[in-house]
Short mmCIF file of C-alpha atoms in Angstrom, two decimals:
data_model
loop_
_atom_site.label_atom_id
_atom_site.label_comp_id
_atom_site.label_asym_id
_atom_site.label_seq_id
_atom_site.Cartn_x
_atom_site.Cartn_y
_atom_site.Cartn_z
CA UNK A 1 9.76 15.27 -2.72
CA UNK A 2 6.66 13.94 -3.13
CA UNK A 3 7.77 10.46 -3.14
CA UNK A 4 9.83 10.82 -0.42
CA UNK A 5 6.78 12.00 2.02
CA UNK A 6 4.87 9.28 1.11
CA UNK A 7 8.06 6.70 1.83
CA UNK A 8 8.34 8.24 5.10
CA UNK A 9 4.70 7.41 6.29
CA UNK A 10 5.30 3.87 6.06
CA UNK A 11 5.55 2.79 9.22
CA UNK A 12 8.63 0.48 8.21
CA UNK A 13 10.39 3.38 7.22
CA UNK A 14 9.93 5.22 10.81
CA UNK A 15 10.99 2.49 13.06
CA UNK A 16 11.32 -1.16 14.07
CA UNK A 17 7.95 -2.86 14.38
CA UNK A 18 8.68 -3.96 18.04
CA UNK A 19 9.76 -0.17 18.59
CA UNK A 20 6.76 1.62 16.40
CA UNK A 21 4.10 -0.73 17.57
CA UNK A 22 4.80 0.87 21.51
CA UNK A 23 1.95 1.36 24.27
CA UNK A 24 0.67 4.34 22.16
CA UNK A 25 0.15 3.02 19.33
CA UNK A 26 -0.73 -0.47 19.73
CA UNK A 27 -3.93 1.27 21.58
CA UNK A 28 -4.55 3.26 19.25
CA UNK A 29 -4.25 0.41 16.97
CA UNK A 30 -6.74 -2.16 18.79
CA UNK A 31 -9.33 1.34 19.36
CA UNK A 32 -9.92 2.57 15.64
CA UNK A 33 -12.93 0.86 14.24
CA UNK A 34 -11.81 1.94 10.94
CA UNK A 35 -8.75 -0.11 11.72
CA UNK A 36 -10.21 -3.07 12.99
CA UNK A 37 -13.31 -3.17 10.07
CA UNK A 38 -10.27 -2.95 7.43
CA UNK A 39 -8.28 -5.94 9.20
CA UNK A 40 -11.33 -7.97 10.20
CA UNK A 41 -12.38 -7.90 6.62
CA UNK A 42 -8.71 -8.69 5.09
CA UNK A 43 -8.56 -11.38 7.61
CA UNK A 44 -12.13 -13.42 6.39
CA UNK A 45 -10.50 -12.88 2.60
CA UNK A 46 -7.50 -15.01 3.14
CA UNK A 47 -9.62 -16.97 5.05
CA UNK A 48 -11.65 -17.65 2.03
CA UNK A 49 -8.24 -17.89 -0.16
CA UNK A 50 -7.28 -20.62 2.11
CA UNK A 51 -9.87 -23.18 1.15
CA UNK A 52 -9.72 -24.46 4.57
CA UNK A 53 -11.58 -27.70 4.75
CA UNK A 54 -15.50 -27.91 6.07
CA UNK A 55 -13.88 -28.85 9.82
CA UNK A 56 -12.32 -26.74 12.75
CA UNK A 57 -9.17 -26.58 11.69
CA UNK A 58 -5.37 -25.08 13.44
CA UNK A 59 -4.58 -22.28 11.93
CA UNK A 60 -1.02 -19.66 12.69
CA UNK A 61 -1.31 -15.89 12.55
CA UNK A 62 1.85 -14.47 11.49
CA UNK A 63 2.31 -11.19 12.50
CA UNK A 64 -0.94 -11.94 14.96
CA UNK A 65 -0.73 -8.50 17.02
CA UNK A 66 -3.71 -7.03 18.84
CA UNK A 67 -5.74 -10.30 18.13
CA UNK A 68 -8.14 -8.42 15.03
CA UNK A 69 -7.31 -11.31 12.68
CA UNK A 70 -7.52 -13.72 15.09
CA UNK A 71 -11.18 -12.86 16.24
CA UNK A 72 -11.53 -13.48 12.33
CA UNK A 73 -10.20 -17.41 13.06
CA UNK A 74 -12.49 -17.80 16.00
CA UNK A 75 -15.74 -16.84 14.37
CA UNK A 76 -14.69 -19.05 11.31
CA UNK A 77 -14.78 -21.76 13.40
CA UNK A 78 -11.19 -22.82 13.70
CA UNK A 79 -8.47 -22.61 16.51
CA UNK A 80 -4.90 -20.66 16.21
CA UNK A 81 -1.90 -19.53 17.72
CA UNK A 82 -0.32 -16.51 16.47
CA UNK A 83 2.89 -14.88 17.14
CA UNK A 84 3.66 -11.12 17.02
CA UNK A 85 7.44 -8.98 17.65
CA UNK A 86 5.35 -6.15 19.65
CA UNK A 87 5.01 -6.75 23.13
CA UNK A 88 2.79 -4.11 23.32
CA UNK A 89 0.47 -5.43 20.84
CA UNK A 90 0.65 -8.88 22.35
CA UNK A 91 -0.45 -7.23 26.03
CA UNK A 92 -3.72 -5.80 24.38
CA UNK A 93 -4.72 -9.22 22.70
CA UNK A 94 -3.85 -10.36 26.20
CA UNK A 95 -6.24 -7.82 27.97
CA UNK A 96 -9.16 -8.61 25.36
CA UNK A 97 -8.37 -12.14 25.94
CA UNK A 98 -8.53 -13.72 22.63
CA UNK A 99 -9.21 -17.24 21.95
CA UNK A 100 -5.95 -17.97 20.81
CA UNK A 101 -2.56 -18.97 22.35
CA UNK A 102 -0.13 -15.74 21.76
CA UNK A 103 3.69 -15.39 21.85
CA UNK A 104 6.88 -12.93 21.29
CA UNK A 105 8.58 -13.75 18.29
CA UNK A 106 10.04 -12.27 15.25
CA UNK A 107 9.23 -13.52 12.08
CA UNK A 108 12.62 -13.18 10.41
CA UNK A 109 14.35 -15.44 12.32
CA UNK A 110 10.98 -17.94 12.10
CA UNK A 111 9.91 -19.94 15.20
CA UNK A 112 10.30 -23.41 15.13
CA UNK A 113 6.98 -25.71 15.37
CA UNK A 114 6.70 -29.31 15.02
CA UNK A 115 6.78 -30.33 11.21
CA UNK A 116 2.85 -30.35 10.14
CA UNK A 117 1.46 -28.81 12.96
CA UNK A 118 -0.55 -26.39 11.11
CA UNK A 119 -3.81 -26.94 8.88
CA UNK A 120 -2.95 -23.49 7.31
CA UNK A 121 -1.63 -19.71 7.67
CA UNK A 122 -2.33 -16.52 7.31
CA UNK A 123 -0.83 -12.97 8.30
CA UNK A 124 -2.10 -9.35 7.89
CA UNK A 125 -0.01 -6.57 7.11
CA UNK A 126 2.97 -7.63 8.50
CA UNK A 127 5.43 -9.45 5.55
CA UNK A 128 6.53 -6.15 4.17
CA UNK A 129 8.61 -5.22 7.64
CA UNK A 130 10.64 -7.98 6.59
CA UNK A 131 11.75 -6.03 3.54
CA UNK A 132 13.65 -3.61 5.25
CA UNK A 133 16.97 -3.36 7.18
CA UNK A 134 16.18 -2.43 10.88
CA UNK A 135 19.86 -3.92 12.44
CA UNK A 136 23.52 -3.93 10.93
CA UNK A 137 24.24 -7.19 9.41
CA UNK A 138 20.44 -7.66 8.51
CA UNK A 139 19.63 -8.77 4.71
CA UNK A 140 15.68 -9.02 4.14
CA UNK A 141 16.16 -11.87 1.53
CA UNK A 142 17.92 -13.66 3.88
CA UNK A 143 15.03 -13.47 6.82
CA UNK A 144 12.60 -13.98 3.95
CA UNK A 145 14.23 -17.45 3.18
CA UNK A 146 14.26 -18.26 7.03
CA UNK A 147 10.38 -17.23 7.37
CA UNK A 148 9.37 -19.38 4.29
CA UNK A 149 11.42 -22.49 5.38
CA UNK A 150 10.08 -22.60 9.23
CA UNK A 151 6.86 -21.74 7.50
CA UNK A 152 6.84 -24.64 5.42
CA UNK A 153 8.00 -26.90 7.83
CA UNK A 154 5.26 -26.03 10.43
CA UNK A 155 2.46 -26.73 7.86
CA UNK A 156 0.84 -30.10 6.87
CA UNK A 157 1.38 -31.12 3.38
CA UNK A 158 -1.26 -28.88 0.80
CA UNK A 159 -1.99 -26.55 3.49
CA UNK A 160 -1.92 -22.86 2.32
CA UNK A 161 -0.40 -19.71 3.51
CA UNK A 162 -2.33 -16.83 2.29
CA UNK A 163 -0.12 -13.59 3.55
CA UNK A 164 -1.54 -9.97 2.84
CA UNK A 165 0.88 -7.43 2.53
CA UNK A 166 1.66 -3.81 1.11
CA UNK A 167 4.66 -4.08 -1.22
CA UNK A 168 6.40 -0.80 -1.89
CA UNK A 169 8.10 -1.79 -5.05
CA UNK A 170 7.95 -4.64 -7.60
CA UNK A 171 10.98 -5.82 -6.14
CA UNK A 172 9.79 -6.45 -2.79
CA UNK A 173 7.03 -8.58 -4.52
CA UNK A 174 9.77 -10.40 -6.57
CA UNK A 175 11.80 -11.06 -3.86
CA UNK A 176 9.38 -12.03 -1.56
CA UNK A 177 7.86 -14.76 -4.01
CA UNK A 178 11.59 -15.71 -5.14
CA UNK A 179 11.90 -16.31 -1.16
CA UNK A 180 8.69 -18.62 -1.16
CA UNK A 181 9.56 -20.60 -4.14
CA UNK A 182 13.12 -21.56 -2.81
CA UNK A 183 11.71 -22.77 0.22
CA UNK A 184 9.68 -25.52 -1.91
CA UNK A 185 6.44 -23.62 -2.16
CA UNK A 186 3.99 -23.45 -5.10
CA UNK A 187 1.38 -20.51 -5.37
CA UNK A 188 1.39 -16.94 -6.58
CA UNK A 189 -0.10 -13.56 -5.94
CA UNK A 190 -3.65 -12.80 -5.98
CA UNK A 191 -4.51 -8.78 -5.66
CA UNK A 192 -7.91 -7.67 -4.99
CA UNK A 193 -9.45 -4.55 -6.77
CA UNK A 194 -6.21 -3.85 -8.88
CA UNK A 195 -7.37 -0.97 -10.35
CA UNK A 196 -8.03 0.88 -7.15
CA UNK A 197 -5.82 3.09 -5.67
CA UNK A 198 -7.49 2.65 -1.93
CA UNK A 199 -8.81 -0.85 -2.39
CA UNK A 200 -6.11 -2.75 -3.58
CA UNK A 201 -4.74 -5.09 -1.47
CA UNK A 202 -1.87 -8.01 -2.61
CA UNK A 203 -2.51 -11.35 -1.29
CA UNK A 204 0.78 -13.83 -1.47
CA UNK A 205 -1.24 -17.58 -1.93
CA UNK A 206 1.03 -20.53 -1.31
CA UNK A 207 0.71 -24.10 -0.63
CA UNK A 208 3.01 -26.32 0.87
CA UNK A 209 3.00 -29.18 -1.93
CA UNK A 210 0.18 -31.22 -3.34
CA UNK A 211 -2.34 -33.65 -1.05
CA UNK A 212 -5.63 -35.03 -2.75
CA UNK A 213 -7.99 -32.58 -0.95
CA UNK A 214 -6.37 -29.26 -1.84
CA UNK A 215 -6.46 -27.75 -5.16
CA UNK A 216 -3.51 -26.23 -6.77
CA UNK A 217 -5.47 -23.62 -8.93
CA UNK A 218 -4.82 -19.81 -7.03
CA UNK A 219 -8.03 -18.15 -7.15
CA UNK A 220 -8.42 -14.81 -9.11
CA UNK A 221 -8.51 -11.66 -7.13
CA UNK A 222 -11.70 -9.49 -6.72
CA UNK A 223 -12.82 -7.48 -9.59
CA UNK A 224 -15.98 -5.81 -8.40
CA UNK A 225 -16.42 -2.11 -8.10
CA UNK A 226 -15.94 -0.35 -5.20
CA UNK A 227 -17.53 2.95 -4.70
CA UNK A 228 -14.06 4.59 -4.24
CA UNK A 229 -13.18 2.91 -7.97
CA UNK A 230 -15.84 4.14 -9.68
CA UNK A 231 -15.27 7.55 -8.28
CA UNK A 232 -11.87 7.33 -9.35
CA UNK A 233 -12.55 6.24 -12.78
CA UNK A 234 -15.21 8.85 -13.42
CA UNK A 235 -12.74 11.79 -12.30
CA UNK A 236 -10.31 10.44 -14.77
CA UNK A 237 -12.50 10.10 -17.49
CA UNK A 238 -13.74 13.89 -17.26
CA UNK A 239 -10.36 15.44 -16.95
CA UNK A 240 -9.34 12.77 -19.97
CA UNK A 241 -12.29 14.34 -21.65
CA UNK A 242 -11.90 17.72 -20.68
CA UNK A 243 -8.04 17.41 -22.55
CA UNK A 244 -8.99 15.54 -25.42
CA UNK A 245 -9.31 17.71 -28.32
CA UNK A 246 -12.76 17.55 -29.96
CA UNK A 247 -13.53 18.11 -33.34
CA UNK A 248 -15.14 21.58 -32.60
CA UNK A 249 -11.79 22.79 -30.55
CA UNK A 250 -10.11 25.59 -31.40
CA UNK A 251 -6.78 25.24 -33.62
CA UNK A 252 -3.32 26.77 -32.95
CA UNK A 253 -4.00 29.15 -36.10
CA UNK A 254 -7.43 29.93 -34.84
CA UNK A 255 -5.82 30.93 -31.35
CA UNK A 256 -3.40 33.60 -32.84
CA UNK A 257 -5.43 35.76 -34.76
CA UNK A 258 -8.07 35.36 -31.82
CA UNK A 259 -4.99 36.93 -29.54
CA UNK A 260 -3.98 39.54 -32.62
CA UNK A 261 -7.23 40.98 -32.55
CA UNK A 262 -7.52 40.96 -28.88
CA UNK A 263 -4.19 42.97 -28.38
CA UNK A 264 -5.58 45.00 -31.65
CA UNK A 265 -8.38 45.76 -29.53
CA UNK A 266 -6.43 47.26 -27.32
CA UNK A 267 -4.53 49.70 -28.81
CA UNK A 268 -1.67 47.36 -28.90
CA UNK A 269 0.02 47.14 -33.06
CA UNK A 270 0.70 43.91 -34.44
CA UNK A 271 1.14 42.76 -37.71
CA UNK A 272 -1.57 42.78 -40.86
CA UNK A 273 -2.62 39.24 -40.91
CA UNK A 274 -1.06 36.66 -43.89
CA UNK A 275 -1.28 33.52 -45.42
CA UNK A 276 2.00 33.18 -43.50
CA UNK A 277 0.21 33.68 -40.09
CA UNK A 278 0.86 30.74 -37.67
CA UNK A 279 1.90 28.52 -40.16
CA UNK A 280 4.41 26.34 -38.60
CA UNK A 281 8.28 27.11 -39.53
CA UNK A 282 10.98 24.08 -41.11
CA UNK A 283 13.86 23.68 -38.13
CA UNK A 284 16.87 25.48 -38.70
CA UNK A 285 19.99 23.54 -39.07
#
């Protein structure tokens, strides 16, 4: 049941994006400052995992929506174009006029761009919605494949993709790198704070072959503490601690005749103690 309630506040699981992300909530979206300090700040990491050269470079924004990530681009230094399947979303990164060039399109079915057009890629949250089944006749592997291949196409040769999603299962991660690999790409996944419940976040790095000026090597994910880590790992350490039995802990023996002279204590008759007293009994066959 548990399980369940958490499936069913995924947004994926509620609705379409194009249909969740409506007037409402792409507001509320582009409004939260909680929201926009957690994508600005995944936005600057793949950023970094890009290893974009030291020039203003063209960058696409998969998945681009309210502009957050974008605004990350911009004050990097670079130029992009991003594309998003909310037209809602697109009309606020419209109304806070973003530097970028924004258009509707849906990333399953991959927009076509001139072959090398891009210096790299990245998206935010938005490859998991491809997972899922939101039309009869859809199959996700089959709109992964068509994301990847456009994808690769539209980049110049080396340039990376560094896409940040939220995998529900280990099969949406396998099948989602199986997806990238057909399509001719080389890379892996890189997740940040793995050990964090809150903090974790799964970056898919991929490069679109090999040029001179672009190493192959995916860099490691983050491994320093986060306040929310620590606290986790000290709240599991005292309940470890507090069921670990210690040398000075009471034994199952010791625990009876404790409770026989408790109930003897109280009026209540039980049997003379014996060398037979809570000694454990062979199975009976």
């Amino acid at each position: 049941q548990d399980r369940a309630k958490a499936a069913m506040s995924r947004p994926e699981h509620q609705n379409p994006p194009d249909i969740f992300y409506n007037e409402a909530e792409a507001k509320k979206y582009a409004s939260s400052s909680r929201m926009i300090e957690i994508q600005t700040k995944m936005a600057e990491r793949a950023l970094e995992l890009c290893l974009l050269p030291d020039r203003p470079c063209l960058l696409l924004d998969i998945g681009c929506g309210s502009g957050i990530s974008g605004e990350a681009i911009t004050e990097a230094g670079h130029f992009w174009i991003g594309y998003d399947i909310s037209p809602s979303m697109l009309g606020i990164a419209v109304q806070r006029e973003v530097d970028g060039d924004v258009f509707l399109s849906d990333a399953g079915q991959g927009p076509k761009f001139r072959p090398g057009t891009f210096d790299g890629a990245i998206s935010i949250s938005a490859l998991q919605w491809l997972c899922n089944c939101d039309k009869k006749g859809q199959e996700p592997f089959k709109r992964l494949r068509c994301f990847f291949d456009r994808l690769y196409l539209a980049l110049r040769k080396g340039a990376r993709a560094v896409l940040q999603f939220y995998p529900e299962t280990a099969g949406q991660v396998e099948m989602i790198t199986a997806a990238a690999l057909r399509a001719g790409f080389g890379g892996g996944l890189v997740v940040d704070f793995p050990h964090s419940a809150k903090a974790k976040k799964h970056f898919l790095v991929v490069y679109a072959g090999l040029s001179g000026d672009m190493p192959k090597e995916i860099p490691a994910g983050l491994q320093g503490e986060v306040d929310e880590h620590r606290q986790t790992v000290a709240v599991a350490q005292r309940e470890r601690q507090h069921k670990k039995k210690g040398k000075n802990s009471k034994t199952y023996k010791d625990k009876v005749y404790e409770k026989k002279e408790h109930q003897r204590k109280r009026g209540i008759g039980v049997r003379k103690d014996t060398k037979y007293t809570a000694r454990a009994r062979k199975p009976r066959f």
